[in-house]
Coordinates of C-alpha atoms in Angstrom, one line a residue:
X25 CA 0.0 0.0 0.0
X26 CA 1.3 3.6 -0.8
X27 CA 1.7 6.3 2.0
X28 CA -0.5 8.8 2.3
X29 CA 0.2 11.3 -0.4
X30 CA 1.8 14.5 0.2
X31 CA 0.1 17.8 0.2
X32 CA 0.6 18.9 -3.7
X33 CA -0.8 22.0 -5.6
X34 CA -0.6 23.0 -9.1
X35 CA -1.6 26.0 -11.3
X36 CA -1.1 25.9 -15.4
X37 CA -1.5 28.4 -18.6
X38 CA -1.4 27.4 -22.0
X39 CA -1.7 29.7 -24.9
X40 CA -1.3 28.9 -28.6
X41 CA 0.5 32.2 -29.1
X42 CA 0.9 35.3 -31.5
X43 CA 2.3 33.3 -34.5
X44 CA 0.7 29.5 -34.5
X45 CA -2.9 28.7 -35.6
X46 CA -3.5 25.7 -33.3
X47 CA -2.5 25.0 -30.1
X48 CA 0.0 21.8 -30.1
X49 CA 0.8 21.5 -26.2
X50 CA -1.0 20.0 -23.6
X51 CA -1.0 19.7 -19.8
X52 CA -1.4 17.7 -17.1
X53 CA -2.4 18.7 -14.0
X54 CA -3.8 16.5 -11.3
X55 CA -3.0 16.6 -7.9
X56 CA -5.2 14.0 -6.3
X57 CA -2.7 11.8 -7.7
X58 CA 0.3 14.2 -8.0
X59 CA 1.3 13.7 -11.1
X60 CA 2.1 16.7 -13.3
X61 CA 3.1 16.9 -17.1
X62 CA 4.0 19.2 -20.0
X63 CA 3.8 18.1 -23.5
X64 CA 4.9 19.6 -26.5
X65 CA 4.0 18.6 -29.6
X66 CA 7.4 18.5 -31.9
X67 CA 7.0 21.8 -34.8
X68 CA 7.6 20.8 -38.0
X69 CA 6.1 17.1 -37.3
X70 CA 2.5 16.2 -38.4
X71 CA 0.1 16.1 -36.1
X72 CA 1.7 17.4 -33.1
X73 CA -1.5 18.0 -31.1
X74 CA -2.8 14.7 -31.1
X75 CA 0.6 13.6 -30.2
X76 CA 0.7 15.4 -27.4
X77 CA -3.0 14.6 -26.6
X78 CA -2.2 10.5 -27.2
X79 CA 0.7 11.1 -24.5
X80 CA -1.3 13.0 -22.0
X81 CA -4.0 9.9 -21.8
X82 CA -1.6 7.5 -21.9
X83 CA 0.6 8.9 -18.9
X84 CA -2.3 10.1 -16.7
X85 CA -4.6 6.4 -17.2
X86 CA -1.0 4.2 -16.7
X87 CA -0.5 6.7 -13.2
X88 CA -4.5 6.1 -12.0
X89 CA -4.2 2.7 -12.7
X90 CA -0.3 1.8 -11.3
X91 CA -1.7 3.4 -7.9
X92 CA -2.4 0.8 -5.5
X93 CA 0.8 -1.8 -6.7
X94 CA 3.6 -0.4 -9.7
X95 CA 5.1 -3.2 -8.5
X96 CA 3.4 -5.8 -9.9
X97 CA 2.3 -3.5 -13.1
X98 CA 5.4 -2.0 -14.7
X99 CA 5.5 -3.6 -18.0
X100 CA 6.7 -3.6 -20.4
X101 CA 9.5 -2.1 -18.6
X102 CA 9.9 -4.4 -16.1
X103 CA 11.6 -3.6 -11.9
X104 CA 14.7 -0.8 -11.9
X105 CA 16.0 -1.4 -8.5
X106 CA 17.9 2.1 -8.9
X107 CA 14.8 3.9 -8.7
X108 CA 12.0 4.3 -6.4
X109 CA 8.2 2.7 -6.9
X110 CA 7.4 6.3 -7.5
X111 CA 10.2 6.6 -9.9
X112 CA 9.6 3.1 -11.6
X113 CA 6.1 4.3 -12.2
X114 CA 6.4 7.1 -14.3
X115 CA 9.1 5.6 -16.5
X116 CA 6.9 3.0 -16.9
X117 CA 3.8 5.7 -17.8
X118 CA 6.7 7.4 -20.2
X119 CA 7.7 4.4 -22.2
X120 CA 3.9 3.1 -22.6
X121 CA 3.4 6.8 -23.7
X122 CA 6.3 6.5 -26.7
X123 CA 5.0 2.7 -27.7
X124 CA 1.1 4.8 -28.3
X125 CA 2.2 7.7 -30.1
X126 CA 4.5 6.0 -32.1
X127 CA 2.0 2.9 -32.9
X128 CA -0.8 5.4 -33.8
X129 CA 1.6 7.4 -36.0
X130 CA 2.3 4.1 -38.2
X131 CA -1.5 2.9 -37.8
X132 CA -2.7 6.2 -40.0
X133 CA -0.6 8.1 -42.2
X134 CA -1.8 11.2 -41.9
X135 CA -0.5 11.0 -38.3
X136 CA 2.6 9.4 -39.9
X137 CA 6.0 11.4 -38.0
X138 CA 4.2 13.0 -35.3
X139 CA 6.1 13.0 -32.0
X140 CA 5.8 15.0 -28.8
X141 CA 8.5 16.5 -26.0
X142 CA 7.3 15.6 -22.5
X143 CA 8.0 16.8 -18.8
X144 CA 6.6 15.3 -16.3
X145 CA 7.0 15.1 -12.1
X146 CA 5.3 12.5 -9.8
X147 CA 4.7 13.2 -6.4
X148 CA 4.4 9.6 -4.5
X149 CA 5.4 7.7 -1.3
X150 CA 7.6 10.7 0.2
X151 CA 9.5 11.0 -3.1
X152 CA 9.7 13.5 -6.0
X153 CA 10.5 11.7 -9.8
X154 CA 11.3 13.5 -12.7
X155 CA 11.3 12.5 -16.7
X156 CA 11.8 14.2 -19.4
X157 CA 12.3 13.5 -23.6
X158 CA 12.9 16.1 -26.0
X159 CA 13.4 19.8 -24.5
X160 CA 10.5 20.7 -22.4
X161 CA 12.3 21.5 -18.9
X162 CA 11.8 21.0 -15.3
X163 CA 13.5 24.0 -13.1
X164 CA 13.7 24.3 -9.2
X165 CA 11.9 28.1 -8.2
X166 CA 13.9 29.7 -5.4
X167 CA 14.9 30.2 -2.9
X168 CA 17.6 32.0 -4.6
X169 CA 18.4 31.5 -8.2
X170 CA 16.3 29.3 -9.8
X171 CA 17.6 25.7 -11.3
X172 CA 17.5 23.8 -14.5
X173 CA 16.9 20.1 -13.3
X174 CA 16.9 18.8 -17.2
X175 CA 18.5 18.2 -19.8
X176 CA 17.3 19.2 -23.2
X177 CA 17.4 16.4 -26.0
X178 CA 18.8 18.8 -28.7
X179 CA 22.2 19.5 -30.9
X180 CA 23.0 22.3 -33.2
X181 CA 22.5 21.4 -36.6
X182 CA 24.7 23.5 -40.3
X183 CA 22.2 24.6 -42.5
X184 CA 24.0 24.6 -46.0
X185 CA 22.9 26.3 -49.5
X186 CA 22.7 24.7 -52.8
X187 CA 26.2 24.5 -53.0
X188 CA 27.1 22.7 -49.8
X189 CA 28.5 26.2 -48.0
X190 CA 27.4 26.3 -44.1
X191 CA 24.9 29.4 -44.1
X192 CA 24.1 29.5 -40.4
X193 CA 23.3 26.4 -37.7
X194 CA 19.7 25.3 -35.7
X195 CA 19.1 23.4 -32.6
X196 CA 17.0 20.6 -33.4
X197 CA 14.9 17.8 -31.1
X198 CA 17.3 14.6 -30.8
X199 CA 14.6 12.6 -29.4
X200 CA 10.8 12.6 -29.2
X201 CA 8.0 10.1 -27.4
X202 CA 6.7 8.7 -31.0
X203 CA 9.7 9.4 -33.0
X204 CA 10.9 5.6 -32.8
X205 CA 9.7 2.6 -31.3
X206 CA 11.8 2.8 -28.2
X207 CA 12.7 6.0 -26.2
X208 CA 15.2 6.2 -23.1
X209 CA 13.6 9.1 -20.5
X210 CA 15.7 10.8 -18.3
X211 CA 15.0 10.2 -15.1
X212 CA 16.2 11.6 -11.5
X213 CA 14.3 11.6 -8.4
X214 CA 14.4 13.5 -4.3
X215 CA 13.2 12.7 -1.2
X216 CA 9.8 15.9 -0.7
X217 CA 11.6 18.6 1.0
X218 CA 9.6 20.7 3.1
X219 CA 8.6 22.9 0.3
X220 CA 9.3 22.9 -3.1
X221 CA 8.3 25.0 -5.8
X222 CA 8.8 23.7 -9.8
X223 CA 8.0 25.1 -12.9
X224 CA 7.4 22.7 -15.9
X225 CA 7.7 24.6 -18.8
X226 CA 7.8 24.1 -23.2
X227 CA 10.2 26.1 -25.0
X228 CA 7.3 28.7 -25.8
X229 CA 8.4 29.9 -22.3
X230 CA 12.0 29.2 -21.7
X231 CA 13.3 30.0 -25.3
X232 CA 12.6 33.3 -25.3
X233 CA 12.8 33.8 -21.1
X234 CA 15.7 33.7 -19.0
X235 CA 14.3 31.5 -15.9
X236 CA 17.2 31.4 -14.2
X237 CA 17.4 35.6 -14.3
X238 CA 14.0 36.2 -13.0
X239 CA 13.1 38.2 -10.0
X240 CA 11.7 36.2 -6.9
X241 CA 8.3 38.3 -7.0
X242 CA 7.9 37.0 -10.5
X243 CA 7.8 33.6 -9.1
X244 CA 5.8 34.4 -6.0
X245 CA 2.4 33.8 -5.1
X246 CA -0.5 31.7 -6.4
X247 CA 0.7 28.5 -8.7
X248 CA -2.5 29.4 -10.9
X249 CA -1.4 33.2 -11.0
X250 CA 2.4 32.8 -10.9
X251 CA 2.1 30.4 -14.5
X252 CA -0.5 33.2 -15.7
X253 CA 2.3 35.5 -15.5
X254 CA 4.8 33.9 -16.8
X255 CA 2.9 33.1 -20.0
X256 CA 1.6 36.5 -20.4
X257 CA 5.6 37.4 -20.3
X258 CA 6.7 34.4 -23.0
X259 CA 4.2 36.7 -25.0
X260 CA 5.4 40.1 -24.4
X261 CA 9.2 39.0 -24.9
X262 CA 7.6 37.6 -28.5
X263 CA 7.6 33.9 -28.3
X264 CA 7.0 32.6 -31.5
X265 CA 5.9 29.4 -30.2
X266 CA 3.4 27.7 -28.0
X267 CA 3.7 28.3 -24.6
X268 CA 2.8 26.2 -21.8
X269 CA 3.8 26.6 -18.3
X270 CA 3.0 24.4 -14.8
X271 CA 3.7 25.3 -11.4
X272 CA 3.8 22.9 -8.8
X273 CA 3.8 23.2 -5.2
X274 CA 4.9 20.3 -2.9
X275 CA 5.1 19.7 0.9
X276 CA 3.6 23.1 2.3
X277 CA 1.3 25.3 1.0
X278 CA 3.0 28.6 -0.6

Protein backbone atom coordinates (compact mmCIF):
# COMPACT_ATOMS: atom_id res chain seq x y z
CA UNK A 1 0.00 0.00 0.00
CA UNK A 2 1.35 3.59 -0.84
CA UNK A 3 1.70 6.25 1.99
CA UNK A 4 -0.54 8.77 2.32
CA UNK A 5 0.24 11.35 -0.42
CA UNK A 6 1.77 14.53 0.23
CA UNK A 7 0.10 17.76 0.16
CA UNK A 8 0.57 18.87 -3.70
CA UNK A 9 -0.77 22.02 -5.63
CA UNK A 10 -0.65 23.04 -9.12
CA UNK A 11 -1.56 26.02 -11.32
CA UNK A 12 -1.06 25.89 -15.38
CA UNK A 13 -1.53 28.41 -18.62
CA UNK A 14 -1.38 27.41 -22.03
CA UNK A 15 -1.67 29.67 -24.89
CA UNK A 16 -1.34 28.89 -28.59
CA UNK A 17 0.49 32.18 -29.07
CA UNK A 18 0.86 35.29 -31.47
CA UNK A 19 2.27 33.25 -34.52
CA UNK A 20 0.75 29.54 -34.54
CA UNK A 21 -2.92 28.65 -35.60
CA UNK A 22 -3.46 25.66 -33.28
CA UNK A 23 -2.54 24.97 -30.07
CA UNK A 24 0.04 21.82 -30.06
CA UNK A 25 0.78 21.52 -26.22
CA UNK A 26 -1.04 19.99 -23.62
CA UNK A 27 -0.97 19.71 -19.83
CA UNK A 28 -1.44 17.68 -17.11
CA UNK A 29 -2.36 18.74 -13.98
CA UNK A 30 -3.83 16.53 -11.28
CA UNK A 31 -3.01 16.57 -7.86
CA UNK A 32 -5.15 14.00 -6.35
CA UNK A 33 -2.68 11.76 -7.74
CA UNK A 34 0.33 14.20 -8.05
CA UNK A 35 1.26 13.70 -11.05
CA UNK A 36 2.09 16.70 -13.32
CA UNK A 37 3.13 16.94 -17.05
CA UNK A 38 3.95 19.21 -20.05
CA UNK A 39 3.83 18.13 -23.55
CA UNK A 40 4.87 19.65 -26.50
CA UNK A 41 4.00 18.62 -29.55
CA UNK A 42 7.42 18.53 -31.90
CA UNK A 43 7.02 21.84 -34.78
CA UNK A 44 7.58 20.83 -37.96
CA UNK A 45 6.06 17.09 -37.31
CA UNK A 46 2.46 16.16 -38.40
CA UNK A 47 0.07 16.09 -36.08
CA UNK A 48 1.71 17.41 -33.07
CA UNK A 49 -1.52 18.02 -31.05
CA UNK A 50 -2.82 14.67 -31.13
CA UNK A 51 0.64 13.62 -30.18
CA UNK A 52 0.74 15.38 -27.37
CA UNK A 53 -2.99 14.55 -26.59
CA UNK A 54 -2.20 10.48 -27.17
CA UNK A 55 0.73 11.07 -24.53
CA UNK A 56 -1.25 13.00 -22.04
CA UNK A 57 -4.03 9.94 -21.82
CA UNK A 58 -1.62 7.48 -21.94
CA UNK A 59 0.59 8.86 -18.86
CA UNK A 60 -2.30 10.09 -16.73
CA UNK A 61 -4.61 6.43 -17.21
CA UNK A 62 -1.02 4.20 -16.66
CA UNK A 63 -0.53 6.71 -13.15
CA UNK A 64 -4.50 6.07 -12.00
CA UNK A 65 -4.23 2.69 -12.75
CA UNK A 66 -0.29 1.83 -11.34
CA UNK A 67 -1.69 3.40 -7.85
CA UNK A 68 -2.44 0.75 -5.48
CA UNK A 69 0.78 -1.75 -6.70
CA UNK A 70 3.64 -0.39 -9.69
CA UNK A 71 5.08 -3.21 -8.49
CA UNK A 72 3.42 -5.84 -9.89
CA UNK A 73 2.26 -3.49 -13.08
CA UNK A 74 5.43 -1.98 -14.71
CA UNK A 75 5.53 -3.60 -18.03
CA UNK A 76 6.71 -3.60 -20.37
CA UNK A 77 9.53 -2.12 -18.57
CA UNK A 78 9.91 -4.41 -16.06
CA UNK A 79 11.56 -3.55 -11.91
CA UNK A 80 14.69 -0.79 -11.87
CA UNK A 81 15.98 -1.41 -8.50
CA UNK A 82 17.87 2.12 -8.88
CA UNK A 83 14.81 3.87 -8.75
CA UNK A 84 11.99 4.29 -6.41
CA UNK A 85 8.24 2.67 -6.91
CA UNK A 86 7.42 6.34 -7.49
CA UNK A 87 10.22 6.63 -9.86
CA UNK A 88 9.62 3.13 -11.56
CA UNK A 89 6.08 4.32 -12.18
CA UNK A 90 6.36 7.14 -14.32
CA UNK A 91 9.10 5.59 -16.46
CA UNK A 92 6.94 2.97 -16.87
CA UNK A 93 3.83 5.67 -17.80
CA UNK A 94 6.69 7.41 -20.22
CA UNK A 95 7.71 4.38 -22.22
CA UNK A 96 3.88 3.06 -22.59
CA UNK A 97 3.39 6.78 -23.69
CA UNK A 98 6.30 6.49 -26.70
CA UNK A 99 4.99 2.67 -27.70
CA UNK A 100 1.07 4.79 -28.25
CA UNK A 101 2.15 7.74 -30.09
CA UNK A 102 4.53 5.97 -32.13
CA UNK A 103 2.02 2.92 -32.89
CA UNK A 104 -0.76 5.40 -33.79
CA UNK A 105 1.57 7.38 -35.97
CA UNK A 106 2.27 4.15 -38.18
CA UNK A 107 -1.54 2.85 -37.78
CA UNK A 108 -2.75 6.15 -40.03
CA UNK A 109 -0.62 8.11 -42.17
CA UNK A 110 -1.83 11.16 -41.86
CA UNK A 111 -0.53 11.04 -38.28
CA UNK A 112 2.57 9.41 -39.88
CA UNK A 113 5.95 11.41 -38.03
CA UNK A 114 4.21 13.01 -35.32
CA UNK A 115 6.06 13.02 -32.00
CA UNK A 116 5.76 15.04 -28.83
CA UNK A 117 8.47 16.48 -25.99
CA UNK A 118 7.26 15.60 -22.53
CA UNK A 119 8.02 16.78 -18.79
CA UNK A 120 6.62 15.27 -16.33
CA UNK A 121 6.97 15.12 -12.08
CA UNK A 122 5.31 12.50 -9.81
CA UNK A 123 4.73 13.18 -6.40
CA UNK A 124 4.43 9.58 -4.47
CA UNK A 125 5.38 7.73 -1.31
CA UNK A 126 7.63 10.73 0.16
CA UNK A 127 9.49 10.99 -3.11
CA UNK A 128 9.70 13.51 -5.99
CA UNK A 129 10.51 11.67 -9.84
CA UNK A 130 11.27 13.52 -12.73
CA UNK A 131 11.26 12.50 -16.69
CA UNK A 132 11.81 14.16 -19.36
CA UNK A 133 12.30 13.48 -23.56
CA UNK A 134 12.93 16.08 -25.98
CA UNK A 135 13.35 19.85 -24.51
CA UNK A 136 10.45 20.72 -22.43
CA UNK A 137 12.31 21.53 -18.89
CA UNK A 138 11.82 21.03 -15.26
CA UNK A 139 13.48 24.00 -13.08
CA UNK A 140 13.70 24.35 -9.23
CA UNK A 141 11.87 28.07 -8.21
CA UNK A 142 13.85 29.74 -5.42
CA UNK A 143 14.91 30.24 -2.87
CA UNK A 144 17.59 31.97 -4.61
CA UNK A 145 18.35 31.53 -8.16
CA UNK A 146 16.30 29.29 -9.82
CA UNK A 147 17.64 25.66 -11.27
CA UNK A 148 17.47 23.85 -14.48
CA UNK A 149 16.93 20.11 -13.30
CA UNK A 150 16.89 18.78 -17.18
CA UNK A 151 18.54 18.16 -19.76
CA UNK A 152 17.31 19.19 -23.25
CA UNK A 153 17.40 16.44 -26.02
CA UNK A 154 18.84 18.75 -28.67
CA UNK A 155 22.21 19.52 -30.90
CA UNK A 156 23.01 22.30 -33.19
CA UNK A 157 22.46 21.36 -36.62
CA UNK A 158 24.71 23.52 -40.26
CA UNK A 159 22.19 24.64 -42.51
CA UNK A 160 24.02 24.56 -45.99
CA UNK A 161 22.89 26.28 -49.45
CA UNK A 162 22.66 24.71 -52.84
CA UNK A 163 26.19 24.52 -52.96
CA UNK A 164 27.10 22.66 -49.85
CA UNK A 165 28.51 26.20 -48.00
CA UNK A 166 27.37 26.33 -44.13
CA UNK A 167 24.93 29.44 -44.11
CA UNK A 168 24.08 29.45 -40.42
CA UNK A 169 23.25 26.44 -37.69
CA UNK A 170 19.75 25.34 -35.68
CA UNK A 171 19.07 23.40 -32.64
CA UNK A 172 16.98 20.63 -33.42
CA UNK A 173 14.91 17.82 -31.13
CA UNK A 174 17.25 14.57 -30.80
CA UNK A 175 14.64 12.62 -29.45
CA UNK A 176 10.77 12.57 -29.15
CA UNK A 177 7.97 10.11 -27.43
CA UNK A 178 6.70 8.74 -30.96
CA UNK A 179 9.74 9.39 -32.97
CA UNK A 180 10.88 5.59 -32.85
CA UNK A 181 9.65 2.63 -31.29
CA UNK A 182 11.79 2.82 -28.19
CA UNK A 183 12.74 6.02 -26.17
CA UNK A 184 15.20 6.21 -23.13
CA UNK A 185 13.60 9.06 -20.45
CA UNK A 186 15.72 10.84 -18.30
CA UNK A 187 14.98 10.17 -15.08
CA UNK A 188 16.20 11.64 -11.54
CA UNK A 189 14.29 11.60 -8.41
CA UNK A 190 14.42 13.47 -4.25
CA UNK A 191 13.18 12.68 -1.23
CA UNK A 192 9.84 15.90 -0.73
CA UNK A 193 11.56 18.60 1.05
CA UNK A 194 9.63 20.71 3.14
CA UNK A 195 8.59 22.89 0.35
CA UNK A 196 9.32 22.93 -3.14
CA UNK A 197 8.33 25.03 -5.75
CA UNK A 198 8.76 23.70 -9.83
CA UNK A 199 8.00 25.08 -12.88
CA UNK A 200 7.39 22.72 -15.87
CA UNK A 201 7.65 24.57 -18.83
CA UNK A 202 7.76 24.14 -23.23
CA UNK A 203 10.16 26.07 -24.97
CA UNK A 204 7.33 28.74 -25.83
CA UNK A 205 8.41 29.88 -22.33
CA UNK A 206 11.96 29.17 -21.67
CA UNK A 207 13.29 30.00 -25.31
CA UNK A 208 12.55 33.33 -25.26
CA UNK A 209 12.84 33.77 -21.05
CA UNK A 210 15.74 33.72 -19.02
CA UNK A 211 14.27 31.46 -15.92
CA UNK A 212 17.24 31.44 -14.22
CA UNK A 213 17.39 35.57 -14.29
CA UNK A 214 13.98 36.16 -13.00
CA UNK A 215 13.15 38.23 -9.98
CA UNK A 216 11.66 36.24 -6.93
CA UNK A 217 8.32 38.32 -6.99
CA UNK A 218 7.89 36.98 -10.53
CA UNK A 219 7.75 33.59 -9.11
CA UNK A 220 5.80 34.36 -5.95
CA UNK A 221 2.44 33.85 -5.13
CA UNK A 222 -0.48 31.68 -6.36
CA UNK A 223 0.69 28.46 -8.73
CA UNK A 224 -2.45 29.39 -10.95
CA UNK A 225 -1.36 33.23 -10.98
CA UNK A 226 2.45 32.75 -10.92
CA UNK A 227 2.08 30.43 -14.54
CA UNK A 228 -0.47 33.15 -15.65
CA UNK A 229 2.27 35.47 -15.45
CA UNK A 230 4.83 33.86 -16.81
CA UNK A 231 2.93 33.08 -20.01
CA UNK A 232 1.63 36.46 -20.36
CA UNK A 233 5.58 37.38 -20.29
CA UNK A 234 6.71 34.42 -22.97
CA UNK A 235 4.22 36.72 -25.04
CA UNK A 236 5.37 40.09 -24.36
CA UNK A 237 9.17 38.99 -24.95
CA UNK A 238 7.60 37.60 -28.49
CA UNK A 239 7.65 33.95 -28.33
CA UNK A 240 7.03 32.59 -31.52
CA UNK A 241 5.93 29.44 -30.19
CA UNK A 242 3.37 27.74 -28.01
CA UNK A 243 3.69 28.31 -24.60
CA UNK A 244 2.79 26.16 -21.78
CA UNK A 245 3.80 26.62 -18.35
CA UNK A 246 3.03 24.45 -14.85
CA UNK A 247 3.72 25.26 -11.36
CA UNK A 248 3.76 22.91 -8.82
CA UNK A 249 3.83 23.16 -5.23
CA UNK A 250 4.94 20.29 -2.87
CA UNK A 251 5.11 19.72 0.95
CA UNK A 252 3.60 23.08 2.26
CA UNK A 253 1.29 25.31 0.99
CA UNK A 254 3.02 28.58 -0.61
Amino acid sequence: MHAPPPITVGGSATDTGPVREINEDRVLCDDRLGIYAVFDGVGGHNAGEVASQLALETVAGYIARSAGNAEDDTWPMGWDPRFSATSNRLRTAVVLANQRVHLASQSDPSLQGMATTVAAVLVADNIVSFAHVGDSRIYRLGPGASRLLTEDDSAMVDQLDAAGERIGSRRVITQALGAEVEVTPSMAEMPIPAKLRLLICSDGLHGVVAIEDLEASAVEGDPHDVAGRLMTRAIDAGTRDNVSVLIVDVGERQ
